[in-house]
CSV table of N, CA and C in Angstrom, one decimal:
chain,number,residue,atom,x,y,z
H,326,VAL,N,15.6,-11.1,-4.8
H,326,VAL,CA,14.9,-9.8,-4.9
H,326,VAL,C,15.0,-9.4,-6.4
H,327,GLN,N,14.0,-8.8,-6.9
H,327,GLN,CA,14.0,-8.2,-8.2
H,327,GLN,C,13.9,-6.7,-8.1
H,328,LEU,N,14.7,-6.0,-8.9
H,328,LEU,CA,14.7,-4.6,-8.9
H,328,LEU,C,14.3,-4.1,-10.3
H,329,GLN,N,13.3,-3.2,-10.3
H,329,GLN,CA,12.9,-2.7,-11.6
H,329,GLN,C,13.0,-1.2,-11.7
H,330,ALA,N,13.9,-0.7,-12.5
H,330,ALA,CA,14.2,0.7,-12.6
H,330,ALA,C,13.2,1.3,-13.7
H,331,SER,N,12.8,2.5,-13.5
H,331,SER,CA,11.9,3.1,-14.5
H,331,SER,C,12.1,4.7,-14.4
H,332,GLY,N,11.5,5.3,-15.4
H,332,GLY,CA,11.5,6.8,-15.3
H,332,GLY,C,12.4,7.5,-16.2
H,333,GLY,N,13.3,6.7,-17.0
H,333,GLY,CA,14.2,7.3,-17.9
H,333,GLY,C,13.5,8.0,-19.0
H,334,GLY,N,14.2,8.7,-19.8
H,334,GLY,CA,13.7,9.4,-21.0
H,334,GLY,C,14.6,10.4,-21.5
H,335,LEU,N,14.0,11.2,-22.4
H,335,LEU,CA,14.7,12.3,-23.0
H,335,LEU,C,14.3,13.6,-22.4
H,336,VAL,N,15.4,14.4,-22.0
H,336,VAL,CA,15.1,15.7,-21.4
H,336,VAL,C,16.2,16.7,-21.8
H,337,GLN,N,15.8,17.9,-21.9
H,337,GLN,CA,16.8,19.0,-22.3
H,337,GLN,C,17.7,19.3,-21.2
H,338,ALA,N,18.9,19.8,-21.5
H,338,ALA,CA,19.8,20.2,-20.5
H,338,ALA,C,19.1,21.3,-19.6
H,339,GLY,N,19.4,21.1,-18.3
H,339,GLY,CA,18.8,22.1,-17.3
H,339,GLY,C,17.5,21.5,-16.8
H,340,GLY,N,17.0,20.5,-17.4
H,340,GLY,CA,15.7,19.9,-17.0
H,340,GLY,C,15.9,18.9,-15.9
H,341,SER,N,14.7,18.3,-15.5
H,341,SER,CA,14.7,17.4,-14.4
H,341,SER,C,14.0,16.1,-14.8
H,342,LEU,N,14.4,15.1,-14.0
H,342,LEU,CA,13.8,13.7,-14.3
H,342,LEU,C,13.8,13.0,-13.0
H,343,THR,N,12.9,12.1,-12.8
H,343,THR,CA,12.8,11.3,-11.5
H,343,THR,C,12.8,9.9,-11.9
H,344,LEU,N,13.8,9.1,-11.4
H,344,LEU,CA,13.9,7.7,-11.6
H,344,LEU,C,13.3,7.0,-10.4
H,345,SER,N,12.7,5.9,-10.6
H,345,SER,CA,12.2,5.0,-9.6
H,345,SER,C,12.7,3.6,-9.7
H,346,CYS,N,12.9,2.9,-8.6
H,346,CYS,CA,13.3,1.6,-8.5
H,346,CYS,C,12.4,0.8,-7.6
H,347,ALA,N,11.7,-0.1,-8.2
H,347,ALA,CA,10.7,-0.9,-7.4
H,347,ALA,C,11.4,-2.3,-7.1
H,348,ALA,N,11.3,-2.6,-5.8
H,348,ALA,CA,11.9,-3.9,-5.3
H,348,ALA,C,10.7,-4.8,-5.0
H,349,SER,N,10.9,-6.1,-5.4
H,349,SER,CA,10.0,-7.1,-5.1
H,349,SER,C,10.7,-8.4,-4.8
H,350,GLY,N,10.0,-9.3,-4.0
H,350,GLY,CA,10.5,-10.5,-3.7
H,350,GLY,C,11.5,-10.6,-2.6
H,351,ARG,N,11.5,-9.5,-1.8
H,351,ARG,CA,12.5,-9.5,-0.7
H,351,ARG,C,12.1,-10.6,0.4
H,352,THR,N,13.1,-11.2,0.9
H,352,THR,CA,12.9,-12.2,1.9
H,352,THR,C,13.7,-11.7,3.1
H,353,TYR,N,14.1,-10.5,3.1
H,353,TYR,CA,15.0,-10.0,4.2
H,353,TYR,C,14.6,-8.5,4.5
H,354,SER,N,15.1,-8.0,5.5
H,354,SER,CA,14.9,-6.6,5.9
H,354,SER,C,15.5,-5.7,4.9
H,355,PRO,N,15.1,-4.5,4.6
H,355,PRO,CA,15.7,-3.6,3.7
H,355,PRO,C,17.1,-3.4,3.9
H,356,LYS,N,17.9,-3.3,2.8
H,356,LYS,CA,19.3,-3.0,2.9
H,356,LYS,C,19.7,-1.7,2.3
H,357,ALA,N,20.9,-1.4,2.4
H,357,ALA,CA,21.4,-0.2,1.6
H,357,ALA,C,21.1,-0.4,0.1
H,358,MET,N,20.8,0.8,-0.5
H,358,MET,CA,20.5,0.7,-1.9
H,358,MET,C,21.4,1.8,-2.6
H,359,ALA,N,21.5,1.7,-3.9
H,359,ALA,CA,22.3,2.7,-4.6
H,359,ALA,C,21.9,2.9,-6.0
H,360,TRP,N,22.4,4.0,-6.6
H,360,TRP,CA,22.2,4.2,-8.0
H,360,TRP,C,23.6,4.3,-8.7
H,361,PHE,N,23.7,3.7,-9.8
H,361,PHE,CA,24.8,3.8,-10.6
H,361,PHE,C,24.4,4.2,-12.0
H,362,ARG,N,25.4,4.5,-12.9
H,362,ARG,CA,25.1,4.8,-14.3
H,362,ARG,C,26.2,4.4,-15.1
H,363,GLN,N,25.9,4.1,-16.4
H,363,GLN,CA,27.0,3.7,-17.4
H,363,GLN,C,26.7,4.5,-18.7
H,364,ALA,N,27.6,5.4,-19.0
H,364,ALA,CA,27.5,6.1,-20.2
H,364,ALA,C,28.1,5.3,-21.3
H,365,PRO,N,27.7,5.6,-22.6
H,365,PRO,CA,28.2,4.9,-23.7
H,365,PRO,C,29.8,4.9,-23.7
H,366,GLY,N,30.4,3.7,-23.8
H,366,GLY,CA,31.8,3.6,-23.9
H,366,GLY,C,32.6,3.8,-22.7
H,367,LYS,N,31.8,4.0,-21.5
H,367,LYS,CA,32.5,4.2,-20.3
H,367,LYS,C,32.2,3.1,-19.3
H,368,GLU,N,32.9,3.0,-18.2
H,368,GLU,CA,32.7,2.1,-17.2
H,368,GLU,C,31.5,2.5,-16.3
H,369,ARG,N,30.9,1.6,-15.6
H,369,ARG,CA,29.8,1.9,-14.7
H,369,ARG,C,30.3,2.8,-13.6
H,370,GLU,N,29.5,3.8,-13.2
H,370,GLU,CA,29.9,4.8,-12.3
H,370,GLU,C,28.9,4.8,-11.1
H,371,PHE,N,29.5,4.7,-9.9
H,371,PHE,CA,28.7,4.8,-8.7
H,371,PHE,C,28.2,6.2,-8.5
H,372,LEU,N,27.0,6.5,-8.1
H,372,LEU,CA,26.5,7.8,-7.9
H,372,LEU,C,26.1,8.2,-6.5
H,373,THR,N,25.3,7.3,-5.9
H,373,THR,CA,24.8,7.6,-4.5
H,373,THR,C,24.4,6.4,-3.9
H,374,THR,N,24.4,6.4,-2.6
H,374,THR,CA,23.8,5.3,-1.8
H,374,THR,C,23.0,5.9,-0.6
H,375,ILE,N,22.1,5.1,-0.2
H,375,ILE,CA,21.2,5.4,0.9
H,375,ILE,C,21.1,4.2,1.9
H,376,SER,N,21.2,4.5,3.2
H,376,SER,CA,21.2,3.4,4.1
H,376,SER,C,19.9,2.7,4.2
H,377,TRP,N,19.7,1.6,4.8
H,377,TRP,CA,18.4,0.9,4.9
H,377,TRP,C,17.3,1.7,5.4
H,378,ASN,N,17.6,2.7,6.3
H,378,ASN,CA,16.5,3.5,6.9
H,378,ASN,C,16.5,4.9,6.4
H,379,GLY,N,17.4,5.2,5.5
H,379,GLY,CA,17.4,6.5,4.9
H,379,GLY,C,18.2,7.6,5.7
H,380,ASN,N,18.8,7.1,6.8
H,380,ASN,CA,19.4,8.1,7.7
H,380,ASN,C,20.8,8.5,7.2
H,381,ARG,N,21.4,7.7,6.4
H,381,ARG,CA,22.8,8.0,5.8
H,381,ARG,C,22.7,8.0,4.3
H,382,ILE,N,23.2,9.1,3.7
H,382,ILE,CA,23.2,9.3,2.3
H,382,ILE,C,24.6,9.7,1.8
H,383,TYR,N,25.0,9.3,0.7
H,383,TYR,CA,26.3,9.7,0.2
H,383,TYR,C,26.1,10.0,-1.3
H,384,TYR,N,26.8,11.0,-1.8
H,384,TYR,CA,26.8,11.3,-3.2
H,384,TYR,C,28.1,11.6,-3.7
H,385,ILE,N,28.4,11.2,-4.9
H,385,ILE,CA,29.7,11.6,-5.5
H,385,ILE,C,29.6,13.1,-5.8
H,386,ASP,N,30.8,13.7,-5.9
H,386,ASP,CA,30.8,15.2,-6.1
H,386,ASP,C,30.0,15.6,-7.3
H,387,SER,N,30.1,14.9,-8.4
H,387,SER,CA,29.5,15.4,-9.7
H,387,SER,C,28.0,15.5,-9.7
H,388,VAL,N,27.4,14.8,-8.7
H,388,VAL,CA,25.9,14.9,-8.7
H,388,VAL,C,25.4,15.6,-7.4
H,389,LYS,N,26.3,15.8,-6.4
H,389,LYS,CA,25.9,16.4,-5.2
H,389,LYS,C,25.3,17.8,-5.5
H,390,GLY,N,24.1,18.1,-4.9
H,390,GLY,CA,23.4,19.3,-5.1
H,390,GLY,C,22.5,19.3,-6.2
H,391,ARG,N,22.6,18.3,-7.1
H,391,ARG,CA,21.7,18.2,-8.3
H,391,ARG,C,20.8,17.0,-8.1
H,392,PHE,N,21.3,15.9,-7.6
H,392,PHE,CA,20.5,14.6,-7.5
H,392,PHE,C,20.2,14.5,-6.0
H,393,THR,N,19.0,13.9,-5.8
H,393,THR,CA,18.5,13.6,-4.4
H,393,THR,C,18.0,12.2,-4.4
H,394,VAL,N,18.5,11.4,-3.6
H,394,VAL,CA,18.1,9.9,-3.5
H,394,VAL,C,17.1,9.9,-2.2
H,395,SER,N,16.2,9.1,-2.3
H,395,SER,CA,15.2,8.8,-1.2
H,395,SER,C,14.7,7.4,-1.4
H,396,ARG,N,14.1,6.9,-0.3
H,396,ARG,CA,13.5,5.6,-0.3
H,396,ARG,C,12.2,5.6,0.5
H,397,ASP,N,11.3,4.7,0.2
H,397,ASP,CA,10.1,4.5,0.9
H,397,ASP,C,10.0,3.0,1.2
H,398,ASN,N,10.4,2.5,2.3
H,398,ASN,CA,10.4,1.1,2.6
H,398,ASN,C,9.0,0.5,2.7
H,399,ARG,N,8.0,1.3,3.0
H,399,ARG,CA,6.7,0.7,3.0
H,399,ARG,C,6.2,0.4,1.6
H,400,LYS,N,6.7,1.2,0.6
H,400,LYS,CA,6.3,0.9,-0.8
H,400,LYS,C,7.4,0.2,-1.5
H,401,ASN,N,8.5,-0.1,-0.9
H,401,ASN,CA,9.6,-0.9,-1.5
H,401,ASN,C,10.1,-0.1,-2.7
H,402,THR,N,10.3,1.2,-2.6
H,402,THR,CA,10.7,2.0,-3.8
H,402,THR,C,12.0,2.8,-3.4
H,403,LEU,N,12.8,3.0,-4.4
H,403,LEU,CA,14.0,3.9,-4.3
H,403,LEU,C,13.7,4.9,-5.4
H,404,THR,N,14.0,6.2,-5.1
H,404,THR,CA,13.8,7.3,-6.0
H,404,THR,C,15.1,8.0,-6.2
H,405,LEU,N,15.4,8.5,-7.4
H,405,LEU,CA,16.4,9.5,-7.7
H,405,LEU,C,15.8,10.7,-8.4
H,406,GLN,N,15.8,11.8,-7.7
H,406,GLN,CA,15.4,13.0,-8.3
H,406,GLN,C,16.6,13.7,-8.9
H,407,MET,N,16.5,14.0,-10.2
H,407,MET,CA,17.7,14.5,-10.9
H,407,MET,C,17.3,15.9,-11.4
H,408,ASN,N,18.0,16.9,-11.0
H,408,ASN,CA,17.7,18.3,-11.4
H,408,ASN,C,19.0,18.9,-12.2
H,409,SER,N,18.8,20.0,-12.9
H,409,SER,CA,19.9,20.7,-13.5
H,409,SER,C,20.7,19.6,-14.4
H,410,LEU,N,20.0,18.8,-15.1
H,410,LEU,CA,20.6,17.8,-15.9
H,410,LEU,C,21.5,18.3,-17.0
H,411,LYS,N,22.6,17.6,-17.2
H,411,LYS,CA,23.6,18.0,-18.2
H,411,LYS,C,23.8,17.0,-19.3
H,412,PRO,N,24.2,17.3,-20.4
H,412,PRO,CA,24.4,16.3,-21.5
H,412,PRO,C,25.3,15.1,-21.0
H,413,GLU,N,26.3,15.4,-20.1
H,413,GLU,CA,27.2,14.4,-19.6
H,413,GLU,C,26.5,13.4,-18.6
H,414,ASP,N,25.3,13.7,-18.3
H,414,ASP,CA,24.5,12.8,-17.4
H,414,ASP,C,23.8,11.7,-18.2
H,415,THR,N,23.9,11.8,-19.5
H,415,THR,CA,23.3,10.8,-20.4
H,415,THR,C,24.0,9.4,-20.1
H,416,ALA,N,23.2,8.5,-19.8
H,416,ALA,CA,23.6,7.2,-19.4
H,416,ALA,C,22.4,6.2,-19.2
H,417,ILE,N,22.8,4.9,-19.0
H,417,ILE,CA,21.8,4.0,-18.5
H,417,ILE,C,21.9,4.0,-17.0
H,418,TYR,N,20.9,4.2,-16.3
H,418,TYR,CA,20.9,4.3,-14.8
H,418,TYR,C,20.4,3.0,-14.2
H,419,TYR,N,21.2,2.5,-13.2
H,419,TYR,CA,20.9,1.3,-12.5
H,419,TYR,C,20.7,1.5,-11.1
H,420,CYS,N,19.7,0.7,-10.5
H,420,CYS,CA,19.6,0.7,-9.0
H,420,CYS,C,20.2,-0.6,-8.6
H,421,ALA,N,20.6,-0.6,-7.3
H,421,ALA,CA,21.2,-1.8,-6.8
H,421,ALA,C,20.9,-1.8,-5.2
H,422,GLU,N,21.0,-3.0,-4.7
H,422,GLU,CA,20.7,-3.2,-3.3
H,422,GLU,C,21.6,-4.3,-2.7
H,423,ASP,N,21.8,-4.1,-1.3
H,423,ASP,CA,22.5,-5.0,-0.6
H,423,ASP,C,24.0,-5.0,-0.8
H,424,ALA,N,24.6,-4.0,0.0
H,424,ALA,CA,26.0,-3.7,-0.2
H,424,ALA,C,26.9,-5.0,0.2
H,425,LEU,N,27.9,-5.2,-0.6
H,425,LEU,CA,28.8,-6.4,-0.4
H,425,LEU,C,29.9,-6.1,0.6
H,426,SER,N,30.2,-4.8,0.8
H,426,SER,CA,31.2,-4.5,1.8
H,426,SER,C,30.6,-3.8,2.9
H,427,LEU,N,31.3,-3.8,4.1
H,427,LEU,CA,30.8,-3.3,5.3
H,427,LEU,C,31.1,-1.8,5.4
H,428,GLY,N,32.1,-1.3,4.6
H,428,GLY,CA,32.4,0.0,4.7
H,428,GLY,C,31.3,1.0,4.2
H,429,TRP,N,31.4,2.3,4.5
H,429,TRP,CA,30.5,3.3,3.9
H,429,TRP,C,31.3,4.4,3.2
H,430,PRO,N,30.9,4.7,2.1
H,430,PRO,CA,29.8,4.1,1.2
H,430,PRO,C,30.3,2.9,0.5
H,431,SER,N,29.5,1.9,0.4
H,431,SER,CA,29.8,0.8,-0.4
H,431,SER,C,29.6,1.0,-1.9
H,432,ARG,N,30.5,0.5,-2.8
H,432,ARG,CA,30.3,0.7,-4.2
H,432,ARG,C,30.1,-0.7,-4.9
H,433,GLU,N,29.8,-1.7,-4.1
H,433,GLU,CA,29.6,-3.1,-4.6
H,433,GLU,C,28.3,-3.6,-4.0
H,434,TYR,N,27.4,-4.1,-4.9
H,434,TYR,CA,26.1,-4.5,-4.5
H,434,TYR,C,25.7,-5.9,-5.0
H,435,ARG,N,24.9,-6.6,-4.3
H,435,ARG,CA,24.5,-7.9,-4.7
H,435,ARG,C,23.5,-8.0,-5.8
H,436,TYR,N,22.4,-7.2,-5.7
H,436,TYR,CA,21.3,-7.2,-6.6
H,436,TYR,C,21.2,-6.0,-7.5
H,437,TRP,N,20.8,-6.2,-8.7
H,437,TRP,CA,20.9,-5.1,-9.7
H,437,TRP,C,19.5,-5.1,-10.5
H,438,GLY,N,19.1,-3.9,-10.8
H,438,GLY,CA,18.0,-3.7,-11.7
H,438,GLY,C,18.5,-3.7,-13.1
H,439,GLN,N,17.6,-3.6,-14.1
H,439,GLN,CA,17.9,-3.8,-15.5
H,439,GLN,C,18.4,-2.5,-16.1
H,440,GLY,N,18.1,-1.4,-15.5
H,440,GLY,CA,18.6,-0.1,-16.0
H,440,GLY,C,17.5,0.6,-16.8
H,441,THR,N,17.6,2.0,-16.8
H,441,THR,CA,16.7,2.8,-17.5
H,441,THR,C,17.5,3.9,-18.1
H,442,LEU,N,17.3,4.2,-19.4
H,442,LEU,CA,18.1,5.1,-20.2
H,442,LEU,C,17.6,6.6,-19.9
H,443,VAL,N,18.6,7.4,-19.7
H,443,VAL,CA,18.4,8.8,-19.5
H,443,VAL,C,19.3,9.5,-20.6
H,444,THR,N,18.6,10.3,-21.4
H,444,THR,CA,19.2,11.1,-22.5
H,444,THR,C,19.0,12.5,-22.3
H,445,VAL,N,20.1,13.3,-22.2
H,445,VAL,CA,20.0,14.7,-21.9
H,445,VAL,C,20.5,15.4,-23.2
H,446,SER,N,19.7,16.2,-23.8
H,446,SER,CA,20.0,16.9,-25.0
H,446,SER,C,20.6,18.3,-24.7
H,447,SER,N,21.5,18.7,-25.5
H,447,SER,CA,22.1,20.1,-25.3
H,447,SER,C,21.2,21.2,-26.0
C-alpha cells in the first residue's frame, strides 16, 4: 500500500489546517490508521489512531480537543482536522496504517506516508 499525505502548509497560531492521507494499492481490508509527527530535533511522536471502521479513536492529551481524526474507507482517505494550532505543533506529519501490535492504541505501524510539513507561526 502507498500512503500519500498532503495538506501541510504555513498557518498562524490559533489557525486551522486539514491534512489528508490517500491510500492506494491496498490488497487487504482497511486497517487501523494513525497520525504521527516529528518536530525538528525531536523524535517521532504518535498523535492519534482510528480503527478500521472509525468506531474507536484515541488521541494523546496534547492534541485532544484540538485535533480530529476521521476516515472514509470508500475514498481510501484519512483526515486530520487541526484547530487552535500552536507553534509547538510545527512538525512533519506522517500518516500510517496497519498496526503491528494487537493492543489499543498501537503506536507501531507497518506502512508509512512520506510526510507533510506543518509550520505554525507565532
